[in-house]
Amino acid sequence: MAETETTAINHFVMAEEGIPTKDKKVHDNNNTSRPRPISDKLIYGVEDRPPWPTIFLMGIQHFSVSFGGCFAIPLVIAKPLCFDVDRELLNQLLGTSFFVAGITTFLQSCLGTRLPIVQGCTAAYLIPVFVLLGLQGPCPPPITSNSTIEERQFVKKVAYGRMQQIQGSLCVASLAQVLLGFTGLVGLLLRFIRPITITTTLLSITIEILPWASDSCGTHWGISSLCIFLVILFSQVLDKYQIPLPRGEKLAVFTMVIIMNNCPFQILLSVAITWILCLILTAAGAFPDDPAEYGYKARTDVYSDVLQESAWFRFPYPGQFGVPKVSIVGFVGFFGGVMASIVESLGDYHACAFICNTPPPPVHAINRGVAMEGLGCIAAGLWGAPSGFTSYSNIISIISLTKVASRVTVYCAAGIFVISGMIFKFNAFCTGMPEPIIGGIMATTFGMVASVGFASLAFVKVDTSRNLFILGIALFVGIGIPDFLEKNPGSINTGSAVVDQVLNGILGSGMFIGGVAACILDNIIRGTTEEKGLNWREEMAGLVDDDLDDKDEEDKKLRCYDLPFAMNWIRRTHWMRYFPLSPTFVGFQRKHRSL
């Protein structure tokens, strides 16, 4: 594709002052400048196809920054599941999580929103899982080399029984998410979700995740700081660097354009350099051998036993842990996780579109996105993944850093996830990344998620007492209530285990309760059009007026959300306009303009 074509596709058409609102009124002169997208120029847009080496390396990079969640959350859940007492069971759990992550990622990027978003295990289901498994009693003793066959079989029976409880509850609860998407009911939420809600949700996600990053960085601050420094250096500093090189008696100055505009592998390069350094320091004995000492987890041989003991190949299949079982307590708890995941994903969809210089996702794309996430969670329950799956916000940060938004790179990442789930040796090698490096990557990527949340405020008049009040209260609710419940685990005691499960699941999720609080306040407190940002989707899409040229240009931009097949038939078929997943869907739209 020519450079001019790529530039035309990848740029938002941001217009001058005087944006008409829904009632044809003009904005205040103090709030008329249209916000520019975060990425002024992309190397590759959503529909571009980079060269195969770039696709492969970007796929590896997406995988490398996403596998931390698909690795860490199963490890956290493995203990109450009793999978940690047997190394073989733990490897099987990790492989299944990676395999399902690949399936759900492909469903989302190909048939869902069609945005370059990676799916992975979410922390929204941790509290329901802990409560559900806490009712099952203690785990058996760990398996050792002296354990008998009967003891190993007993451990496997207990672990499989606990997993079946999670599988059934997750499958049934996820049906609600599928129905919300397939029926188009989730589109109704768009009438009430505005930039303040999205900002609060993304900030709450960051606040919940960053302590994990801080703990990982704290295992060796020197290594994690080096990784963070390299990301900053490659992505923000070395835009153009003059390198003097000797040539005979004179110095020839060569301009080397690095990272920011030409090389999209800042994260991968930073990880590789830091990992090699850890390998050298481990071989030199610079890190302690005692697991209790500071710096031990910076060693590259911490998980060497995983690599040695894991099988070469294993194909995860549905029902590998037995027939799923459903419980009322599990269903209610997981339903709270489903609703938290939906609110989080709605923010991720719009943030990803903003970063990718595309219009906000239309209703049909959001319907498909939520439906595909629900199908992905059902697949997780059938295969035996330890939690539901949702969109990963750190990929949005990677796109902002690398300027590569091609969905083909996410297809490649999905394939790598599937391969790593089947080839256990490869999976074990990837999970051997030193923990300080994982913390450094999480700190840089999730920190930018909060920045994207702040960028959403460009579409509202934020310097008003109304909006400042809503942001302050919503953030307090999203931070304060989950923190209180974590420090006082028995504070909710209604006398009903089911009710306690529901309240703990809902009130314990900061991203859900903070987003809901912001949404409610933003809709019940009076405000002007500019304060509420009622036309933020139109502004983000670059709509200035309703003339034909702008409509044609907008329709061209919106084609990135079309399905990859049968579009000619869909456009010719009249009744498809009433099918919520169809790109021609017209339901739940504003009368003056359909997005």
XYZ file of C-alpha atoms in Angstrom:
595
model
C 0.000 0.000 0.000
C 1.295 3.430 -0.921
C 2.335 5.774 1.812
C -0.361 8.283 0.892
C -3.055 5.612 1.084
C -1.779 4.393 4.440
C -1.731 7.932 5.780
C -5.281 8.534 4.565
C -6.552 5.375 6.227
C -4.709 5.856 9.496
C -5.547 9.518 10.161
C -8.664 10.844 11.814
C -10.271 13.733 9.952
C -10.370 16.229 12.784
C -12.205 19.413 11.907
C -12.271 23.031 12.936
C -14.534 24.826 15.369
C -18.308 24.919 15.333
C -19.261 21.262 15.755
C -23.044 20.925 15.591
C -24.661 19.048 18.448
C -27.666 16.781 18.403
C -30.035 19.757 18.567
C -27.963 21.679 15.972
C -26.540 24.034 18.564
C -22.919 25.086 18.415
C -20.364 24.372 21.085
C -19.014 27.020 23.353
C -16.031 28.807 21.882
C -13.899 27.719 24.798
C -14.533 24.056 23.956
C -14.631 24.067 20.183
C -11.240 22.669 19.248
C -11.643 19.081 18.224
C -9.290 16.717 20.084
C -6.643 15.034 18.028
C -6.078 11.284 18.209
C -3.282 9.979 20.386
C -1.512 8.383 17.432
C -1.037 11.159 14.855
C 0.272 8.594 12.395
C 0.254 4.826 12.330
C 2.762 2.674 10.533
C 0.036 0.137 9.781
C -3.701 0.671 10.201
C -6.295 -1.848 11.295
C -6.884 -3.208 7.801
C -3.272 -2.987 6.599
C -1.188 -6.117 6.121
C 2.448 -5.635 7.198
C 5.267 -7.813 5.795
C 5.329 -11.337 7.191
C 8.437 -10.783 9.371
C 6.712 -7.779 10.964
C 3.512 -9.763 11.481
C 5.393 -12.583 13.172
C 7.488 -10.348 15.434
C 4.489 -8.232 16.395
C 2.557 -11.415 17.127
C 5.348 -12.539 19.440
C 5.351 -9.110 21.075
C 1.570 -9.181 21.646
C 1.951 -12.663 23.090
C 4.884 -11.691 25.310
C 3.036 -8.777 26.933
C -0.235 -10.694 27.275
C 0.866 -14.057 28.563
C 1.600 -12.580 31.990
C -2.120 -12.382 32.772
C -2.830 -15.794 31.245
C 0.033 -17.123 33.348
C -0.379 -15.225 36.626
C -4.142 -15.616 37.110
C -4.120 -19.426 36.609
C -1.217 -19.655 39.068
C -3.195 -17.651 41.625
C -6.275 -19.835 41.159
C -4.209 -23.045 41.065
C -3.793 -23.055 44.848
C -7.496 -23.174 45.852
C -8.047 -25.505 42.865
C -5.441 -27.896 44.333
C -3.683 -27.957 40.943
C -0.467 -26.628 42.479
C 0.141 -29.812 44.466
C 0.942 -31.702 41.248
C 3.295 -30.229 38.623
C 1.617 -32.177 35.817
C -1.790 -30.714 36.709
C -0.328 -27.211 36.857
C 1.195 -27.537 33.379
C -2.129 -28.835 32.069
C -3.932 -25.828 33.571
C -1.491 -23.327 32.061
C -1.575 -24.992 28.647
C -5.373 -24.928 28.627
C -5.425 -21.222 29.520
C -3.097 -20.366 26.641
C -5.001 -22.553 24.191
C -8.381 -20.986 24.994
C -6.841 -17.498 24.933
C -5.859 -18.124 21.314
C -9.372 -19.263 20.391
C -11.095 -16.312 22.078
C -8.614 -13.810 20.629
C -9.295 -15.033 17.096
C -13.068 -14.946 17.649
C -12.903 -11.367 18.899
C -10.550 -9.945 16.255
C -12.132 -11.811 13.329
C -15.859 -12.018 14.146
C -16.309 -9.719 17.157
C -15.414 -6.038 17.126
C -12.653 -6.786 14.556
C -10.361 -4.476 16.484
C -6.793 -5.615 17.315
C -7.582 -6.758 20.854
C -6.134 -9.799 22.633
C -8.335 -11.808 24.999
C -7.029 -13.338 28.196
C -7.861 -14.437 31.734
C -9.419 -11.688 33.823
C -9.168 -10.922 37.530
C -12.911 -10.128 37.604
C -13.587 -13.794 38.404
C -11.033 -14.194 41.206
C -13.349 -13.383 44.119
C -16.179 -15.691 42.890
C -13.647 -18.481 42.379
C -12.160 -18.037 45.852
C -15.582 -18.006 47.499
C -16.808 -21.025 45.535
C -13.683 -23.117 46.151
C -13.500 -22.029 49.779
C -16.631 -24.108 50.377
C -14.894 -27.267 49.130
C -12.554 -27.763 52.099
C -8.731 -28.021 52.273
C -6.503 -29.463 49.553
C -4.649 -32.782 49.951
C -0.880 -32.827 50.646
C 1.444 -32.017 47.715
C 2.640 -34.810 45.441
C 6.267 -35.881 45.976
C 8.556 -38.438 44.408
C 7.551 -40.860 47.196
C 3.796 -40.491 46.598
C 1.931 -43.668 45.699
C -0.278 -44.134 42.649
C -3.359 -44.063 44.873
C -2.309 -40.725 46.367
C -1.755 -39.243 42.908
C -5.145 -40.451 41.731
C -6.812 -38.994 44.835
C -5.188 -35.598 44.234
C -6.325 -35.643 40.613
C -9.877 -36.570 41.630
C -10.088 -33.695 44.124
C -8.614 -31.179 41.668
C -10.866 -32.305 38.825
C -13.933 -32.066 41.063
C -13.121 -28.463 41.958
C -12.487 -27.557 38.345
C -15.871 -29.016 37.347
C -17.566 -26.584 39.761
C -15.879 -23.651 38.027
C -16.581 -24.982 34.535
C -20.332 -25.379 34.960
C -20.896 -22.074 36.745
C -18.807 -20.199 34.182
C -20.651 -21.723 31.220
C -24.130 -20.928 32.558
C -23.235 -17.390 33.680
C -21.621 -16.659 30.303
C -24.874 -17.480 28.515
C -26.189 -14.144 29.808
C -23.295 -12.355 28.121
C -24.005 -14.169 24.849
C -27.695 -13.226 25.028
C -26.874 -9.566 25.697
C -24.795 -9.521 22.542
C -26.988 -11.611 20.235
C -30.192 -9.773 21.187
C -28.604 -6.326 20.899
C -29.549 -5.396 24.462
C -25.958 -4.389 25.171
C -26.428 -1.639 22.579
C -28.852 0.039 24.970
C -25.937 0.613 27.334
C -24.327 2.935 24.790
C -27.016 5.523 25.458
C -25.818 5.800 29.029
C -22.076 5.186 28.745
C -20.077 8.341 28.039
C -16.425 9.449 28.336
C -16.558 9.949 32.122
C -17.728 6.355 32.598
C -15.013 5.038 30.276
C -12.350 7.116 32.025
C -13.383 5.897 35.461
C -13.441 2.271 34.323
C -9.992 2.423 32.731
C -8.525 4.222 35.742
C -10.053 1.635 38.079
C -8.573 -1.176 35.983
C -5.145 0.444 36.222
C -5.442 0.972 39.957
C -6.347 -2.701 40.456
C -3.556 -4.022 38.228
C -0.633 -1.748 39.121
C -0.143 -3.255 42.620
C 0.515 -6.582 40.856
C 3.107 -4.825 38.712
C 4.629 -3.195 41.795
C 4.949 -6.552 43.561
C 6.635 -8.067 40.504
C 8.996 -5.112 40.153
C 9.784 -5.384 43.849
C 11.387 -8.785 43.348
C 14.364 -6.910 41.842
C 13.975 -3.187 41.227
C 17.245 -2.958 39.331
C 16.148 -5.370 36.593
C 12.616 -3.985 36.362
C 13.910 -0.399 36.254
C 16.269 -1.331 33.419
C 13.368 -2.835 31.466
C 11.259 0.293 32.015
C 14.199 2.505 31.024
C 14.729 0.588 27.792
C 11.048 0.892 26.857
C 11.198 4.652 27.461
C 14.464 4.945 25.556
C 13.350 2.978 22.505
C 9.802 4.300 22.262
C 10.095 7.934 23.324
C 13.714 9.143 23.167
C 15.521 7.576 20.205
C 13.352 9.096 17.539
C 16.376 10.345 15.602
C 19.887 9.861 16.818
C 23.067 11.123 15.190
C 25.762 8.448 15.359
C 29.278 9.572 14.354
C 31.185 6.769 12.632
C 34.843 6.997 11.493
C 35.503 6.768 7.756
C 39.150 7.293 6.930
C 40.295 10.602 8.338
C 36.804 12.102 8.522
C 33.678 11.431 10.520
C 30.578 10.605 8.506
C 27.410 11.328 10.413
C 24.615 8.847 9.786
C 21.036 9.462 10.834
C 19.462 6.397 12.393
C 15.707 6.583 12.792
C 14.926 4.156 15.597
C 11.807 2.667 17.069
C 9.300 5.517 17.088
C 8.549 5.641 13.376
C 10.240 2.661 11.744
C 10.754 -0.132 14.261
C 7.644 -1.392 16.095
C 9.371 -3.847 18.436
C 10.215 -1.676 21.434
C 8.697 -4.025 24.011
C 10.150 -7.163 22.459
C 13.602 -5.587 22.175
C 13.510 -4.349 25.771
C 12.471 -7.785 27.044
C 15.167 -9.542 25.010
C 17.989 -7.279 26.248
C 16.909 -7.498 29.892
C 16.365 -11.262 29.714
C 19.839 -11.815 28.226
C 21.334 -9.700 31.016
C 19.489 -11.795 33.614
C 20.828 -14.934 31.944
C 24.410 -13.622 32.145
C 24.034 -12.501 35.783
C 22.474 -15.846 36.725
C 25.382 -17.730 35.172
C 27.843 -15.431 36.978
C 26.163 -16.083 40.327
C 25.088 -12.474 40.866
C 21.626 -13.465 42.083
C 21.030 -15.392 45.347
C 20.164 -19.083 45.386
C 17.839 -18.817 48.381
C 14.170 -18.246 47.331
C 13.619 -16.188 50.484
C 16.299 -13.620 49.563
C 15.768 -10.447 47.584
C 16.559 -10.831 43.891
C 16.035 -14.580 43.636
C 13.162 -14.262 41.156
C 15.419 -12.380 38.741
C 17.183 -15.681 38.041
C 16.443 -17.339 34.706
C 16.517 -20.851 36.171
C 13.719 -20.405 38.730
C 11.302 -22.401 36.581
C 13.858 -24.690 34.962
C 12.152 -27.715 36.529
C 8.963 -26.782 34.665
C 10.825 -26.965 31.372
C 12.417 -30.305 32.243
C 9.316 -32.021 33.610
C 6.727 -30.830 31.091
C 5.677 -33.044 28.195
C 6.512 -32.053 24.633
C 2.963 -32.126 23.329
C -0.534 -32.242 24.755
C -3.773 -31.263 23.039
C -6.327 -29.631 25.357
C -9.851 -30.829 24.625
C -13.328 -30.015 25.988
C -14.263 -32.076 29.032
C -10.673 -33.073 29.836
C -11.410 -32.471 33.530
C -14.792 -34.198 33.502
C -18.422 -33.156 33.146
C -19.061 -29.546 34.320
C -21.270 -29.049 37.374
C -23.435 -26.026 38.156
C -24.107 -24.511 41.581
C -26.288 -21.539 42.480
C -23.522 -19.864 44.472
C -21.095 -20.269 41.581
C -23.554 -19.000 38.977
C -24.458 -15.843 40.911
C -20.820 -15.051 41.646
C -19.710 -15.595 38.076
C -22.594 -13.471 36.792
C -21.139 -10.551 38.742
C -17.811 -11.254 37.043
C -19.556 -11.274 33.653
C -21.099 -7.834 34.219
C -17.763 -6.414 35.392
C -16.093 -7.848 32.303
C -18.696 -6.236 30.000
C -18.191 -2.773 31.491
C -14.425 -3.194 31.216
C -14.648 -4.359 27.613
C -16.873 -1.468 26.528
C -14.169 0.908 27.707
C -11.471 -1.146 25.981
C -13.354 -1.147 22.660
C -13.611 2.629 22.554
C -10.066 3.161 23.815
C -8.699 0.773 21.184
C -10.666 2.518 18.428
C -9.327 5.863 19.612
C -5.734 4.623 19.557
C -6.205 2.960 16.148
C -7.539 6.180 14.579
C -10.844 4.540 13.675
C -14.398 5.700 14.442
C -15.968 4.511 17.694
C -17.226 0.939 17.338
C -20.821 0.977 16.060
C -23.574 -0.842 17.884
C -23.356 -3.979 15.740
C -19.609 -4.296 16.432
C -20.155 -3.922 20.188
C -22.954 -6.498 20.059
C -20.653 -8.945 18.297
C -17.776 -8.150 20.645
C -19.784 -8.901 23.778
C -21.293 -12.010 22.169
C -17.855 -13.337 21.164
C -16.516 -12.705 24.669
C -19.454 -14.689 26.027
C -18.732 -17.542 23.612
C -15.088 -17.356 24.648
C -16.039 -17.700 28.313
C -18.240 -20.692 27.456
C -15.269 -22.212 25.626
C -13.167 -21.549 28.731
C -15.714 -23.458 30.807
C -15.877 -26.378 28.390
C -12.093 -26.683 28.015
C -11.356 -26.103 31.697
C -9.682 -22.690 31.912
C -9.663 -21.408 35.506
C -11.515 -18.132 34.815
C -13.431 -16.181 32.200
C -11.760 -14.180 29.435
C -11.930 -10.489 28.576
C -10.153 -7.865 26.479
C -6.615 -7.027 27.558
C -6.018 -3.299 27.912
C -2.225 -3.530 27.649
C -2.448 -4.319 23.934
C -3.976 -0.857 23.478
C -0.837 0.595 25.022
C 1.355 -1.512 22.739
C -0.448 -0.124 19.692
C 0.105 3.415 20.958
C 3.827 2.738 21.418
C 4.510 0.772 18.248
C 2.076 2.544 15.853
C 1.082 -0.879 14.474
C -2.683 -1.481 14.644
C -3.027 -4.278 12.069
C -5.456 -6.969 13.177
C -3.369 -9.513 11.275
C -0.710 -9.254 13.983
C -3.373 -10.242 16.529
C -4.273 -13.265 14.378
C -0.618 -14.245 14.637
C -0.664 -13.756 18.412
C -3.765 -15.969 18.612
C -1.919 -18.685 16.699
C 1.062 -18.436 19.056
C -1.272 -18.783 22.043
C -2.798 -21.939 20.535
C 0.632 -23.395 19.736
C 1.969 -22.635 23.202
C -1.065 -24.358 24.689
C -0.314 -27.536 22.736
C 3.494 -27.563 22.934
C 4.181 -27.644 26.646
C 7.935 -27.199 26.257
C 7.394 -23.904 24.474
C 4.854 -22.874 27.099
C 7.279 -23.700 29.901
C 10.031 -21.680 28.208
C 7.824 -18.592 27.913
C 6.692 -18.825 31.528
C 10.358 -18.876 32.557
C 10.639 -15.095 32.035
C 12.065 -13.530 35.227
C 9.371 -11.869 37.292
C 11.036 -8.398 37.455
C 10.825 -8.204 33.644
C 7.126 -9.049 33.760
C 6.642 -6.291 36.330
C 8.488 -3.754 34.190
C 6.361 -4.507 31.145
C 3.152 -4.377 33.188
C 4.188 -1.014 34.670
C 4.785 0.577 31.261
C 1.782 -0.867 29.454
C -0.873 -0.583 32.167
C 0.343 2.894 33.045
C -0.629 3.949 29.538
C -4.106 2.461 30.018
C -4.746 5.170 32.605
C -3.439 7.756 30.133
C -5.906 6.556 27.506
C -8.638 6.973 30.094
C -7.615 10.577 30.648
C -7.564 11.126 26.877
C -11.267 10.233 26.734
C -11.987 13.358 28.775
C -10.998 15.426 25.727
C -14.546 14.902 24.479
C -16.218 16.534 27.500
C -15.913 19.856 29.251
C -14.028 18.467 32.198
C -13.208 21.716 34.040
C -16.645 21.998 35.634
C -17.692 21.273 39.190
C -20.211 18.701 37.919
C -17.705 16.506 36.108
C -14.980 16.889 38.730
C -17.491 15.847 41.390
C -18.546 12.753 39.397
C -14.952 11.685 38.767
C -13.979 12.138 42.406
C -16.940 10.228 43.838
C -16.738 7.410 41.269
C -13.006 6.878 41.814
C -13.490 6.887 45.577
C -16.220 4.262 45.300
C -14.161 2.159 42.893
C -11.119 2.232 45.170
C -12.520 2.521 48.677
C -15.205 -0.188 48.735
C -13.079 -3.035 47.259
C -10.204 -2.040 49.565
C -12.507 -2.188 52.587
C -13.845 -5.618 51.604
C -10.331 -6.941 51.073
C -9.231 -5.794 54.532
C -12.483 -6.950 56.165
C -13.425 -10.206 54.413
C -16.313 -10.993 56.769
C -17.941 -7.572 56.696
C -20.786 -8.710 54.402
C -22.868 -11.213 56.330
C -26.545 -11.224 55.366
C -27.152 -14.758 56.537
C -27.452 -16.049 52.977
C -24.396 -17.486 51.253
C -25.854 -16.658 47.844
C -26.499 -13.008 48.700
C -23.067 -12.688 50.298
C -21.521 -14.142 47.135
C -23.358 -11.644 44.935
C -22.443 -8.630 47.050
C -18.796 -9.653 47.399
C -18.502 -10.289 43.674
C -20.055 -6.953 42.692
C -18.682 -4.663 45.388
C -15.233 -6.265 45.253
C -14.646 -5.295 41.622
C -13.377 -1.730 41.495
C -13.621 -1.467 37.712
C -17.281 -2.535 37.821
C -18.532 -0.564 40.782
C -16.532 2.547 39.860
C -17.786 2.457 36.289
C -21.394 1.917 37.384
C -21.164 4.770 39.897
C -19.803 7.114 37.225
C -22.490 6.018 34.762
C -25.336 6.570 37.225
C -24.080 9.988 38.364
C -23.398 11.108 34.796
C -26.988 10.307 33.809
C -28.877 11.655 36.827
C -26.958 14.903 37.438
C -28.006 17.730 35.174
C -25.467 19.139 32.752
C -25.029 20.780 29.385
C -24.325 18.922 26.158
C -20.647 19.823 26.420
C -20.420 18.718 30.061
C -21.997 15.341 29.392
C -20.281 14.808 26.051
C -23.521 13.669 24.436
C -22.012 13.826 20.969
C -18.631 12.323 21.828
C -19.017 9.404 19.430
C -19.769 11.780 16.558
C -16.867 14.015 17.528
C -14.512 11.062 17.794
C -15.592 9.902 14.360
C -14.844 13.335 12.927
C -18.388 14.210 11.843
C -18.768 17.938 11.156
C -22.014 18.096 9.262
C -24.379 15.829 7.363
C -23.235 16.569 3.827
C -22.727 13.672 1.425
C -18.931 13.817 1.347
C -18.644 13.437 5.106
C -21.124 10.562 5.071
C -19.191 8.761 2.352
C -15.928 9.263 4.205
C -17.455 8.026 7.460
C -18.958 4.981 5.773
C -15.518 4.189 4.378
C -13.983 4.397 7.842
C -16.700 2.220 9.364
C -15.963 -0.615 6.924
C -13.176 -1.803 9.209
C -16.010 -3.159 11.402
C -17.605 -5.163 8.568
C -17.592 -8.944 8.706
C -14.861 -10.665 6.651
C -17.408 -12.542 4.534
C -20.815 -12.225 2.784
C -20.964 -8.428 3.027
C -22.520 -8.028 -0.435
C -25.323 -10.424 0.489
C -25.789 -8.759 3.898
C -26.181 -5.323 2.306
C -28.682 -6.651 -0.232
C -30.789 -8.504 2.350
C -33.353 -6.184 3.913
C -34.153 -8.263 6.996
C -30.467 -8.288 8.044
C -30.970 -4.672 9.125
C -32.875 -6.021 12.139
C -30.286 -8.641 13.128
C -28.186 -7.160 16.000
C -24.922 -8.711 14.801
C -25.262 -7.506 11.214
C -23.105 -4.577 10.004
C -26.326 -3.097 8.569
C -28.134 -3.247 11.930
C -30.239 -0.099 12.504
C -31.748 -0.790 15.912
C -31.005 1.235 19.034
C -29.623 4.091 16.911
C -30.105 7.801 17.122
C -32.550 9.102 14.568
C -30.344 11.782 13.044
C -27.333 9.597 12.406
C -26.481 5.903 12.592
C -23.111 4.867 13.867
